């Protein structure tokens, strides 16, 4: 056993050494470091493909950031504040883009690059990649939430799901049939996503002056839109429509509830489709449950007015202190080619920002709700675009939690006062 293990180890070492030697760039080949969020390996695959396609112009090396978005932001912000020249490309969560752009941490997007990478890109993704009226990052993949539903419940409620439905309709359907709504009430970023989508869908904005300094910022919570968002959340919480675990319920917990006997309607990201398929294959979910699942555009707040679904995803930023910004933008353009976005969707489950990628036959076959995702991204609204997003998001979570405590007559005002006080340094989060 020992002799065989040593032989295997020696052979493995020789193969590894040969592989590294073959992959090693020449001394004069610029190396671009791409800081990525964790995924299923798709970004590393794209780095290899674009390295090969560059024909020796550059080589992309991948460095994986922490799993939590807040930790990603913290690591990148600290290194950029220290003028770290090793940061060439970054996979950025959209809410943190204004902060980095406002601080001068992002290299300007050349006009010709901006024109090319904006073509056929969903409106929500373009908005999330911009700051102060300019494109500051390259749209890569874009996420949005759909309304998932159990067709048996919708039919029993008499809802025509081929037409837009409202929050009140799905709330009434769940109430009348003694079912649970899948929503995210956990005191975390998922809750901010829900609050923002409701305010935006009602025609308002959480932050009305995104470019303002902290002390001059104006919020839009004390409005009809803010009060309507508070009414919906408070009613779901107090009436038990979100289930007893709502205050700690995230996206995975919502999915688990949705798949159970009490499931009815759920707002959630497209990851739920491959997750349910995998559960069927593993034998932990009955095929009949999957066959009972339908999907539609996010619920409307005001009947007859398009919803503004959540927007998420990842955009590519180029570090302001990179030694090779031109090459970094060349690499970014390669990464976001529509065919690459389509392949990334199929293999890693992350939807494209480019709308033409949804026409790919493999995308349509793998994700039968691809057209609804594309439409949702066209309607989607980013979370508040402000350099002080962290304070706004945490302030919302502090003052709108738990959901059952939310009151349309008091919560918007209380939340506004608290967040403004935090921004002015008069209160602590």
CSV table of C-alpha atoms in Angstrom, one decimal:
chain,number,residue,atom,x,y,z
A,1,UNK,CA,0.0,0.0,0.0
A,2,UNK,CA,2.8,2.4,1.0
A,3,UNK,CA,4.8,1.7,-2.1
A,4,UNK,CA,1.7,2.1,-4.4
A,5,UNK,CA,0.8,5.4,-2.7
A,6,UNK,CA,4.3,6.7,-3.2
A,7,UNK,CA,4.2,5.7,-6.8
A,8,UNK,CA,0.8,7.4,-7.3
A,9,UNK,CA,2.0,10.5,-5.5
A,10,UNK,CA,5.2,10.7,-7.7
A,11,UNK,CA,3.2,10.2,-10.9
A,12,UNK,CA,0.6,12.8,-9.8
A,13,UNK,CA,3.5,15.2,-9.0
A,14,UNK,CA,4.9,14.8,-12.5
A,15,UNK,CA,1.6,15.3,-14.1
A,16,UNK,CA,0.9,18.4,-12.0
A,17,UNK,CA,4.3,19.9,-12.7
A,18,UNK,CA,3.8,19.3,-16.4
A,19,UNK,CA,0.3,20.9,-16.3
A,20,UNK,CA,1.6,23.9,-14.5
A,21,UNK,CA,4.5,24.3,-16.9
A,22,UNK,CA,2.1,24.1,-19.8
A,23,UNK,CA,-0.3,26.7,-18.3
A,24,UNK,CA,2.4,29.1,-17.0
A,25,UNK,CA,2.4,32.4,-18.9
A,26,UNK,CA,5.6,33.6,-20.5
A,27,UNK,CA,7.5,36.4,-18.6
A,28,UNK,CA,5.9,39.1,-20.7
A,29,UNK,CA,2.3,37.9,-20.6
A,30,UNK,CA,0.2,40.2,-18.4
A,31,UNK,CA,-1.6,38.4,-15.7
A,32,UNK,CA,-5.1,39.7,-14.8
A,33,UNK,CA,-6.5,38.7,-11.4
A,34,UNK,CA,-10.2,38.3,-11.3
A,35,UNK,CA,-11.8,38.4,-7.8
A,36,UNK,CA,-15.0,36.3,-8.1
A,37,UNK,CA,-17.9,35.5,-5.9
A,38,UNK,CA,-18.2,31.7,-5.1
A,39,UNK,CA,-20.1,29.8,-7.8
A,40,UNK,CA,-20.1,26.2,-9.2
A,41,UNK,CA,-16.9,26.9,-11.1
A,42,UNK,CA,-18.3,28.7,-14.0
A,43,UNK,CA,-16.3,31.9,-13.7
A,44,UNK,CA,-13.1,29.9,-13.5
A,45,UNK,CA,-14.1,28.1,-16.7
A,46,UNK,CA,-14.8,31.5,-18.4
A,47,UNK,CA,-11.4,32.7,-17.2
A,48,UNK,CA,-9.7,29.7,-18.9
A,49,UNK,CA,-11.8,30.2,-22.1
A,50,UNK,CA,-11.0,33.9,-22.4
A,51,UNK,CA,-7.4,33.3,-21.6
A,52,UNK,CA,-7.2,30.9,-24.6
A,53,UNK,CA,-9.2,33.3,-26.8
A,54,UNK,CA,-6.8,36.2,-26.0
A,55,UNK,CA,-4.1,34.4,-28.0
A,56,UNK,CA,-1.4,35.3,-25.5
A,57,UNK,CA,-2.5,38.9,-24.9
A,58,UNK,CA,-3.3,38.2,-21.2
A,59,UNK,CA,-3.9,35.4,-18.7
A,60,UNK,CA,-6.8,35.5,-16.2
A,61,UNK,CA,-6.2,34.1,-12.7
A,62,UNK,CA,-9.2,33.7,-10.4
A,63,UNK,CA,-9.2,34.5,-6.7
A,64,UNK,CA,-12.4,33.6,-4.9
A,65,UNK,CA,-14.0,36.0,-2.4
A,66,UNK,CA,-15.9,35.1,0.7
A,67,UNK,CA,-19.4,33.7,0.3
A,68,UNK,CA,-21.3,36.5,2.1
A,69,UNK,CA,-21.8,39.6,-0.1
A,70,UNK,CA,-21.1,41.9,2.9
A,71,UNK,CA,-17.7,40.2,3.4
A,72,UNK,CA,-16.9,40.5,-0.3
A,73,UNK,CA,-17.6,44.2,-0.1
A,74,UNK,CA,-15.5,44.6,3.0
A,75,UNK,CA,-12.5,42.8,1.5
A,76,UNK,CA,-12.5,44.6,-1.8
A,77,UNK,CA,-13.2,48.1,-0.2
A,78,UNK,CA,-10.2,47.7,2.2
A,79,UNK,CA,-7.8,46.6,-0.5
A,80,UNK,CA,-8.9,49.3,-3.0
A,81,UNK,CA,-8.6,51.9,-0.3
A,82,UNK,CA,-5.0,50.8,0.0
A,83,UNK,CA,-4.6,51.3,-3.8
A,84,UNK,CA,-4.1,47.6,-4.4
A,85,UNK,CA,-2.9,47.2,-8.0
A,86,UNK,CA,-3.5,43.4,-8.0
A,87,UNK,CA,-7.3,43.9,-8.4
A,88,UNK,CA,-7.9,43.9,-12.1
A,89,UNK,CA,-11.4,42.4,-12.4
A,90,UNK,CA,-14.1,42.2,-9.7
A,91,UNK,CA,-17.4,40.4,-9.6
A,92,UNK,CA,-19.5,43.0,-7.8
A,93,UNK,CA,-22.9,42.7,-6.1
A,94,UNK,CA,-24.9,45.6,-7.6
A,95,UNK,CA,-25.8,47.4,-4.3
A,96,UNK,CA,-22.1,48.0,-3.6
A,97,UNK,CA,-21.3,49.5,-7.0
A,98,UNK,CA,-22.2,53.1,-6.1
A,99,UNK,CA,-20.0,53.0,-3.0
A,100,UNK,CA,-17.0,51.9,-5.0
A,101,UNK,CA,-17.7,54.2,-7.9
A,102,UNK,CA,-18.2,57.2,-5.7
A,103,UNK,CA,-14.9,56.5,-3.9
A,104,UNK,CA,-13.0,56.5,-7.2
A,105,UNK,CA,-12.2,52.7,-6.9
A,106,UNK,CA,-13.4,51.8,-10.4
A,107,UNK,CA,-11.6,52.4,-13.6
A,108,UNK,CA,-13.8,54.4,-16.1
A,109,UNK,CA,-15.5,52.3,-18.7
A,110,UNK,CA,-14.2,53.4,-22.1
A,111,UNK,CA,-17.0,54.8,-24.3
A,112,UNK,CA,-16.6,52.2,-27.0
A,113,UNK,CA,-16.7,49.4,-24.5
A,114,UNK,CA,-19.8,50.9,-22.8
A,115,UNK,CA,-21.6,51.0,-26.1
A,116,UNK,CA,-20.8,47.4,-26.9
A,117,UNK,CA,-21.6,45.9,-23.5
A,118,UNK,CA,-24.9,47.8,-23.3
A,119,UNK,CA,-26.4,46.3,-26.4
A,120,UNK,CA,-29.3,44.0,-25.8
A,121,UNK,CA,-28.9,44.2,-22.0
A,122,UNK,CA,-32.0,44.1,-19.8
A,123,UNK,CA,-33.1,47.5,-18.4
A,124,UNK,CA,-32.8,46.4,-14.8
A,125,UNK,CA,-29.3,45.1,-15.4
A,126,UNK,CA,-28.2,48.4,-17.0
A,127,UNK,CA,-29.6,50.4,-14.1
A,128,UNK,CA,-27.8,48.1,-11.6
A,129,UNK,CA,-24.5,48.5,-13.5
A,130,UNK,CA,-24.6,52.3,-13.5
A,131,UNK,CA,-24.0,55.2,-11.1
A,132,UNK,CA,-24.7,58.9,-11.5
A,133,UNK,CA,-26.1,58.4,-15.0
A,134,UNK,CA,-23.0,56.5,-16.3
A,135,UNK,CA,-22.2,52.9,-16.9
A,136,UNK,CA,-19.4,52.1,-14.4
A,137,UNK,CA,-19.4,48.3,-14.6
A,138,UNK,CA,-20.0,45.7,-17.2
A,139,UNK,CA,-23.3,43.8,-16.9
A,140,UNK,CA,-22.6,40.1,-16.5
A,141,UNK,CA,-25.4,38.0,-15.0
A,142,UNK,CA,-28.6,39.3,-13.7
A,143,UNK,CA,-30.9,37.8,-11.2
A,144,UNK,CA,-34.6,38.4,-10.5
A,145,UNK,CA,-37.5,36.9,-8.6
A,146,UNK,CA,-40.5,35.2,-10.1
A,147,UNK,CA,-43.8,34.4,-8.5
A,148,UNK,CA,-43.8,30.6,-8.2
A,149,UNK,CA,-47.1,28.9,-7.5
A,150,UNK,CA,-48.7,25.5,-6.9
A,151,UNK,CA,-51.1,25.2,-9.9
A,152,UNK,CA,-53.6,23.2,-7.8
A,153,UNK,CA,-53.8,26.1,-5.3
A,154,UNK,CA,-54.2,28.8,-8.0
A,155,UNK,CA,-56.9,26.8,-9.7
A,156,UNK,CA,-58.8,26.2,-6.5
A,157,UNK,CA,-58.6,30.0,-5.8
A,158,UNK,CA,-59.9,30.8,-9.3
A,159,UNK,CA,-56.9,32.8,-10.3
A,160,UNK,CA,-55.9,33.1,-13.9
A,161,UNK,CA,-52.2,32.9,-13.7
A,162,UNK,CA,-51.8,33.8,-17.4
A,163,UNK,CA,-52.6,37.4,-16.3
A,164,UNK,CA,-50.8,39.5,-13.7
A,165,UNK,CA,-51.9,39.0,-10.1
A,166,UNK,CA,-51.6,41.3,-7.1
A,167,UNK,CA,-50.3,40.7,-3.6
A,168,UNK,CA,-53.8,41.0,-2.2
A,169,UNK,CA,-55.0,38.3,-4.6
A,170,UNK,CA,-52.3,35.8,-3.5
A,171,UNK,CA,-52.7,36.8,0.1
A,172,UNK,CA,-56.5,36.1,-0.1
A,173,UNK,CA,-55.9,32.8,-1.9
A,174,UNK,CA,-53.5,31.6,0.8
A,175,UNK,CA,-55.8,32.8,3.6
A,176,UNK,CA,-58.9,31.2,2.1
A,177,UNK,CA,-57.2,27.8,1.6
A,178,UNK,CA,-55.3,27.9,4.8
A,179,UNK,CA,-51.9,27.8,3.0
A,180,UNK,CA,-48.6,29.6,3.5
A,181,UNK,CA,-46.9,32.2,1.4
A,182,UNK,CA,-43.2,31.8,0.7
A,183,UNK,CA,-41.6,35.2,1.5
A,184,UNK,CA,-38.3,36.1,3.1
A,185,UNK,CA,-38.8,37.8,6.5
A,186,UNK,CA,-35.3,37.1,7.9
A,187,UNK,CA,-33.4,40.0,9.4
A,188,UNK,CA,-30.9,40.0,6.5
A,189,UNK,CA,-30.4,41.3,3.0
A,190,UNK,CA,-33.2,39.1,1.7
A,191,UNK,CA,-35.7,41.2,3.8
A,192,UNK,CA,-34.3,44.5,2.3
A,193,UNK,CA,-34.9,42.9,-1.2
A,194,UNK,CA,-38.6,42.3,-0.4
A,195,UNK,CA,-39.2,45.7,1.1
A,196,UNK,CA,-37.5,47.5,-1.8
A,197,UNK,CA,-39.5,45.4,-4.4
A,198,UNK,CA,-42.8,46.4,-2.7
A,199,UNK,CA,-41.9,50.1,-2.5
A,200,UNK,CA,-40.7,50.2,-6.1
A,201,UNK,CA,-43.8,48.2,-7.3
A,202,UNK,CA,-46.0,50.7,-5.6
A,203,UNK,CA,-44.4,53.5,-7.6
A,204,UNK,CA,-41.9,54.8,-4.9
A,205,UNK,CA,-38.3,54.8,-4.0
A,206,UNK,CA,-36.6,54.1,-0.7
A,207,UNK,CA,-33.9,56.7,-1.5
A,208,UNK,CA,-35.1,59.7,-3.5
A,209,UNK,CA,-31.7,61.5,-3.6
A,210,UNK,CA,-29.1,58.8,-4.4
A,211,UNK,CA,-26.2,61.1,-5.2
A,212,UNK,CA,-26.7,63.3,-2.0
A,213,UNK,CA,-24.3,63.4,0.8
A,214,UNK,CA,-25.2,61.4,3.9
A,215,UNK,CA,-26.5,64.5,5.8
A,216,UNK,CA,-28.6,65.6,2.9
A,217,UNK,CA,-30.2,62.3,1.9
A,218,UNK,CA,-33.9,62.2,1.4
A,219,UNK,CA,-35.9,59.0,1.8
A,220,UNK,CA,-39.2,58.1,0.2
A,221,UNK,CA,-40.6,55.7,2.9
A,222,UNK,CA,-43.1,58.3,4.2
A,223,UNK,CA,-45.2,58.0,1.1
A,224,UNK,CA,-48.2,56.1,-0.3
A,225,UNK,CA,-45.8,53.6,-1.7
A,226,UNK,CA,-44.0,53.2,1.6
A,227,UNK,CA,-47.2,52.8,3.5
A,228,UNK,CA,-48.6,50.3,1.1
A,229,UNK,CA,-45.4,48.2,1.3
A,230,UNK,CA,-45.7,48.3,5.1
A,231,UNK,CA,-49.4,47.3,4.9
A,232,UNK,CA,-48.6,44.2,2.9
A,233,UNK,CA,-45.7,43.0,5.0
A,234,UNK,CA,-47.5,43.7,8.3
A,235,UNK,CA,-50.7,41.9,7.2
A,236,UNK,CA,-48.7,38.8,6.1
A,237,UNK,CA,-46.9,38.8,9.4
A,238,UNK,CA,-49.8,39.4,11.7
A,239,UNK,CA,-52.2,37.0,9.9
A,240,UNK,CA,-49.6,34.2,9.9
A,241,UNK,CA,-49.7,34.0,6.1
A,242,UNK,CA,-45.9,33.6,6.0
A,243,UNK,CA,-45.9,30.8,8.6
A,244,UNK,CA,-44.6,30.8,12.1
A,245,UNK,CA,-41.0,30.9,11.0
A,246,UNK,CA,-41.3,34.0,8.9
A,247,UNK,CA,-39.0,36.2,11.0
A,248,UNK,CA,-36.1,33.8,10.3
A,249,UNK,CA,-37.2,32.6,6.9
A,250,UNK,CA,-34.7,33.0,4.0
A,251,UNK,CA,-34.8,31.9,0.4
A,252,UNK,CA,-34.0,28.2,1.2
A,253,UNK,CA,-36.5,28.1,4.0
A,254,UNK,CA,-39.2,29.6,1.7
A,255,UNK,CA,-38.5,26.9,-0.8
A,256,UNK,CA,-38.8,24.2,1.8
A,257,UNK,CA,-42.1,25.5,2.9
A,258,UNK,CA,-43.4,25.9,-0.7
A,259,UNK,CA,-42.6,22.3,-1.4
A,260,UNK,CA,-44.6,21.1,1.6
A,261,UNK,CA,-48.3,20.4,2.0
A,262,UNK,CA,-49.0,24.1,3.0
A,263,UNK,CA,-47.2,25.6,0.0
A,264,UNK,CA,-49.2,28.0,-2.2
A,265,UNK,CA,-47.3,31.0,-3.7
A,266,UNK,CA,-43.6,32.0,-3.3
A,267,UNK,CA,-41.5,34.9,-4.5
A,268,UNK,CA,-37.9,33.6,-5.1
A,269,UNK,CA,-35.0,33.5,-7.4
A,270,UNK,CA,-34.6,31.0,-10.4
A,271,UNK,CA,-32.3,28.7,-8.4
A,272,UNK,CA,-35.4,27.0,-7.0
A,273,UNK,CA,-36.1,25.3,-10.3
A,274,UNK,CA,-32.8,23.3,-10.5
A,275,UNK,CA,-33.0,22.8,-6.7
A,276,UNK,CA,-36.4,21.1,-7.0
A,277,UNK,CA,-35.3,19.0,-10.0
A,278,UNK,CA,-32.3,17.8,-8.0
A,279,UNK,CA,-34.5,17.0,-5.0
A,280,UNK,CA,-36.7,14.8,-7.3
A,281,UNK,CA,-33.6,13.0,-8.6
A,282,UNK,CA,-32.4,12.5,-5.0
A,283,UNK,CA,-35.7,11.1,-4.0
A,284,UNK,CA,-36.4,13.8,-1.4
A,285,UNK,CA,-39.2,15.4,-3.4
A,286,UNK,CA,-42.2,13.8,-5.1
A,287,UNK,CA,-42.3,14.3,-8.9
A,288,UNK,CA,-46.0,15.2,-8.4
A,289,UNK,CA,-44.9,18.3,-6.5
A,290,UNK,CA,-42.7,19.5,-9.3
A,291,UNK,CA,-45.4,18.8,-11.8
A,292,UNK,CA,-47.7,21.1,-9.8
A,293,UNK,CA,-45.3,24.1,-10.0
A,294,UNK,CA,-46.0,27.1,-12.2
A,295,UNK,CA,-44.3,30.5,-12.5
A,296,UNK,CA,-45.3,34.1,-13.3
A,297,UNK,CA,-44.1,37.7,-13.1
A,298,UNK,CA,-43.7,39.1,-9.6
A,299,UNK,CA,-47.1,40.2,-8.0
A,300,UNK,CA,-48.3,43.7,-8.6
A,301,UNK,CA,-48.9,46.0,-5.6
A,302,UNK,CA,-51.4,48.2,-7.5
A,303,UNK,CA,-53.7,46.3,-9.8
A,304,UNK,CA,-53.0,47.2,-13.5
A,305,UNK,CA,-49.5,48.7,-12.7
A,306,UNK,CA,-46.4,46.6,-13.6
A,307,UNK,CA,-44.5,45.2,-10.7
A,308,UNK,CA,-40.9,46.1,-10.2
A,309,UNK,CA,-39.3,42.7,-9.3
A,310,UNK,CA,-36.1,42.4,-7.4
A,311,UNK,CA,-32.9,42.7,-9.3
A,312,UNK,CA,-29.6,41.0,-8.3
A,313,UNK,CA,-26.7,39.3,-10.0
A,314,UNK,CA,-23.1,40.2,-10.6
A,315,UNK,CA,-21.4,42.9,-12.7
A,316,UNK,CA,-17.8,43.2,-13.6
A,317,UNK,CA,-15.7,46.1,-12.3
A,318,UNK,CA,-12.2,47.0,-13.2
A,319,UNK,CA,-10.0,48.2,-10.4
A,320,UNK,CA,-8.9,51.8,-10.6
A,321,UNK,CA,-5.3,50.9,-9.7
A,322,UNK,CA,-4.9,48.0,-12.1
A,323,UNK,CA,-1.8,48.1,-14.2
A,324,UNK,CA,-3.7,46.7,-17.2
A,325,UNK,CA,-7.1,48.4,-17.3
A,326,UNK,CA,-7.4,48.2,-21.1
A,327,UNK,CA,-6.7,44.4,-21.0
A,328,UNK,CA,-9.1,44.0,-18.1
A,329,UNK,CA,-11.9,45.5,-20.2
A,330,UNK,CA,-10.9,43.3,-23.1
A,331,UNK,CA,-11.2,40.3,-20.8
A,332,UNK,CA,-14.5,41.6,-19.4
A,333,UNK,CA,-16.0,41.9,-22.9
A,334,UNK,CA,-14.9,38.3,-23.6
A,335,UNK,CA,-16.5,37.0,-20.4
A,336,UNK,CA,-19.9,38.7,-21.1
A,337,UNK,CA,-20.3,37.5,-24.7
A,338,UNK,CA,-24.0,36.3,-25.0
A,339,UNK,CA,-22.9,32.8,-25.8
A,340,UNK,CA,-20.8,32.7,-22.6
A,341,UNK,CA,-23.7,34.1,-20.5
A,342,UNK,CA,-26.0,31.4,-22.0
A,343,UNK,CA,-23.6,28.6,-21.1
A,344,UNK,CA,-23.0,30.1,-17.6
A,345,UNK,CA,-26.8,30.1,-17.1
A,346,UNK,CA,-27.1,26.4,-18.1
A,347,UNK,CA,-24.2,25.2,-16.1
A,348,UNK,CA,-24.3,27.4,-13.0
A,349,UNK,CA,-27.9,28.6,-12.9
A,350,UNK,CA,-27.2,32.3,-13.1
A,351,UNK,CA,-29.4,34.2,-15.6
A,352,UNK,CA,-27.9,36.4,-18.3
A,353,UNK,CA,-28.0,40.1,-18.3
A,354,UNK,CA,-28.0,40.0,-22.1
A,355,UNK,CA,-31.5,39.4,-23.4
A,356,UNK,CA,-30.4,37.6,-26.6
A,357,UNK,CA,-28.8,34.8,-24.5
A,358,UNK,CA,-32.3,33.7,-23.6
A,359,UNK,CA,-33.0,32.6,-27.1
A,360,UNK,CA,-30.3,29.9,-26.9
A,361,UNK,CA,-32.1,26.5,-27.4
A,362,UNK,CA,-30.3,24.9,-24.4
A,363,UNK,CA,-31.3,27.8,-22.1
A,364,UNK,CA,-35.0,27.4,-23.3
A,365,UNK,CA,-34.8,23.6,-22.7
A,366,UNK,CA,-33.1,23.9,-19.3
A,367,UNK,CA,-35.2,26.8,-18.0
A,368,UNK,CA,-38.7,26.7,-19.4
A,369,UNK,CA,-39.4,29.9,-17.5
A,370,UNK,CA,-36.6,31.7,-19.4
A,371,UNK,CA,-38.9,34.1,-21.1
A,372,UNK,CA,-40.5,35.2,-17.8
A,373,UNK,CA,-37.1,35.8,-16.3
A,374,UNK,CA,-36.1,38.0,-19.3
A,375,UNK,CA,-39.4,40.0,-18.9
A,376,UNK,CA,-38.9,40.3,-15.2
A,377,UNK,CA,-35.4,41.7,-15.7
A,378,UNK,CA,-36.8,44.3,-18.1
A,379,UNK,CA,-39.2,45.4,-15.3
A,380,UNK,CA,-36.8,44.9,-12.4
A,381,UNK,CA,-35.6,47.7,-10.1
A,382,UNK,CA,-32.3,47.7,-8.3
A,383,UNK,CA,-32.1,48.2,-4.6
A,384,UNK,CA,-31.3,51.8,-3.5
A,385,UNK,CA,-28.4,53.2,-5.6
A,386,UNK,CA,-26.4,55.1,-3.0
A,387,UNK,CA,-22.8,55.0,-1.5
A,388,UNK,CA,-24.5,54.6,1.8
A,389,UNK,CA,-26.4,51.4,0.9
A,390,UNK,CA,-25.0,49.5,3.9
A,391,UNK,CA,-26.5,52.0,6.3
A,392,UNK,CA,-29.8,52.1,4.5
A,393,UNK,CA,-30.2,48.3,4.2
A,394,UNK,CA,-29.3,47.6,7.9
A,395,UNK,CA,-31.5,50.5,9.0
A,396,UNK,CA,-34.5,49.0,7.2
A,397,UNK,CA,-33.8,45.6,8.7
A,398,UNK,CA,-33.7,47.1,12.2
A,399,UNK,CA,-36.9,49.1,11.9
A,400,UNK,CA,-39.1,46.7,9.8
A,401,UNK,CA,-38.5,43.6,11.7
A,402,UNK,CA,-40.2,41.4,12.7
A,403,UNK,CA,-42.8,41.5,9.9
A,404,UNK,CA,-45.7,41.2,12.3
A,405,UNK,CA,-44.7,44.5,14.0
A,406,UNK,CA,-44.8,46.5,10.7
A,407,UNK,CA,-47.5,49.2,10.8
A,408,UNK,CA,-48.2,51.4,7.8
A,409,UNK,CA,-49.1,54.3,10.1
A,410,UNK,CA,-45.8,54.3,12.1
A,411,UNK,CA,-43.1,52.1,10.5
A,412,UNK,CA,-42.2,54.3,7.5
A,413,UNK,CA,-41.8,57.4,9.8
A,414,UNK,CA,-39.8,55.5,12.4
A,415,UNK,CA,-37.6,53.9,9.8
A,416,UNK,CA,-36.9,57.2,8.1
A,417,UNK,CA,-36.0,58.9,11.4
A,418,UNK,CA,-33.7,56.1,12.4
A,419,UNK,CA,-31.8,55.8,9.0
A,420,UNK,CA,-31.4,59.6,8.8
A,421,UNK,CA,-30.0,59.6,12.3
A,422,UNK,CA,-27.6,56.9,11.4
A,423,UNK,CA,-26.4,58.7,8.3
A,424,UNK,CA,-25.8,61.9,10.3
A,425,UNK,CA,-23.9,60.0,13.0
A,426,UNK,CA,-26.5,60.5,15.7
A,427,UNK,CA,-27.4,56.8,16.0
A,428,UNK,CA,-25.6,53.5,15.7
A,429,UNK,CA,-26.8,50.5,13.8
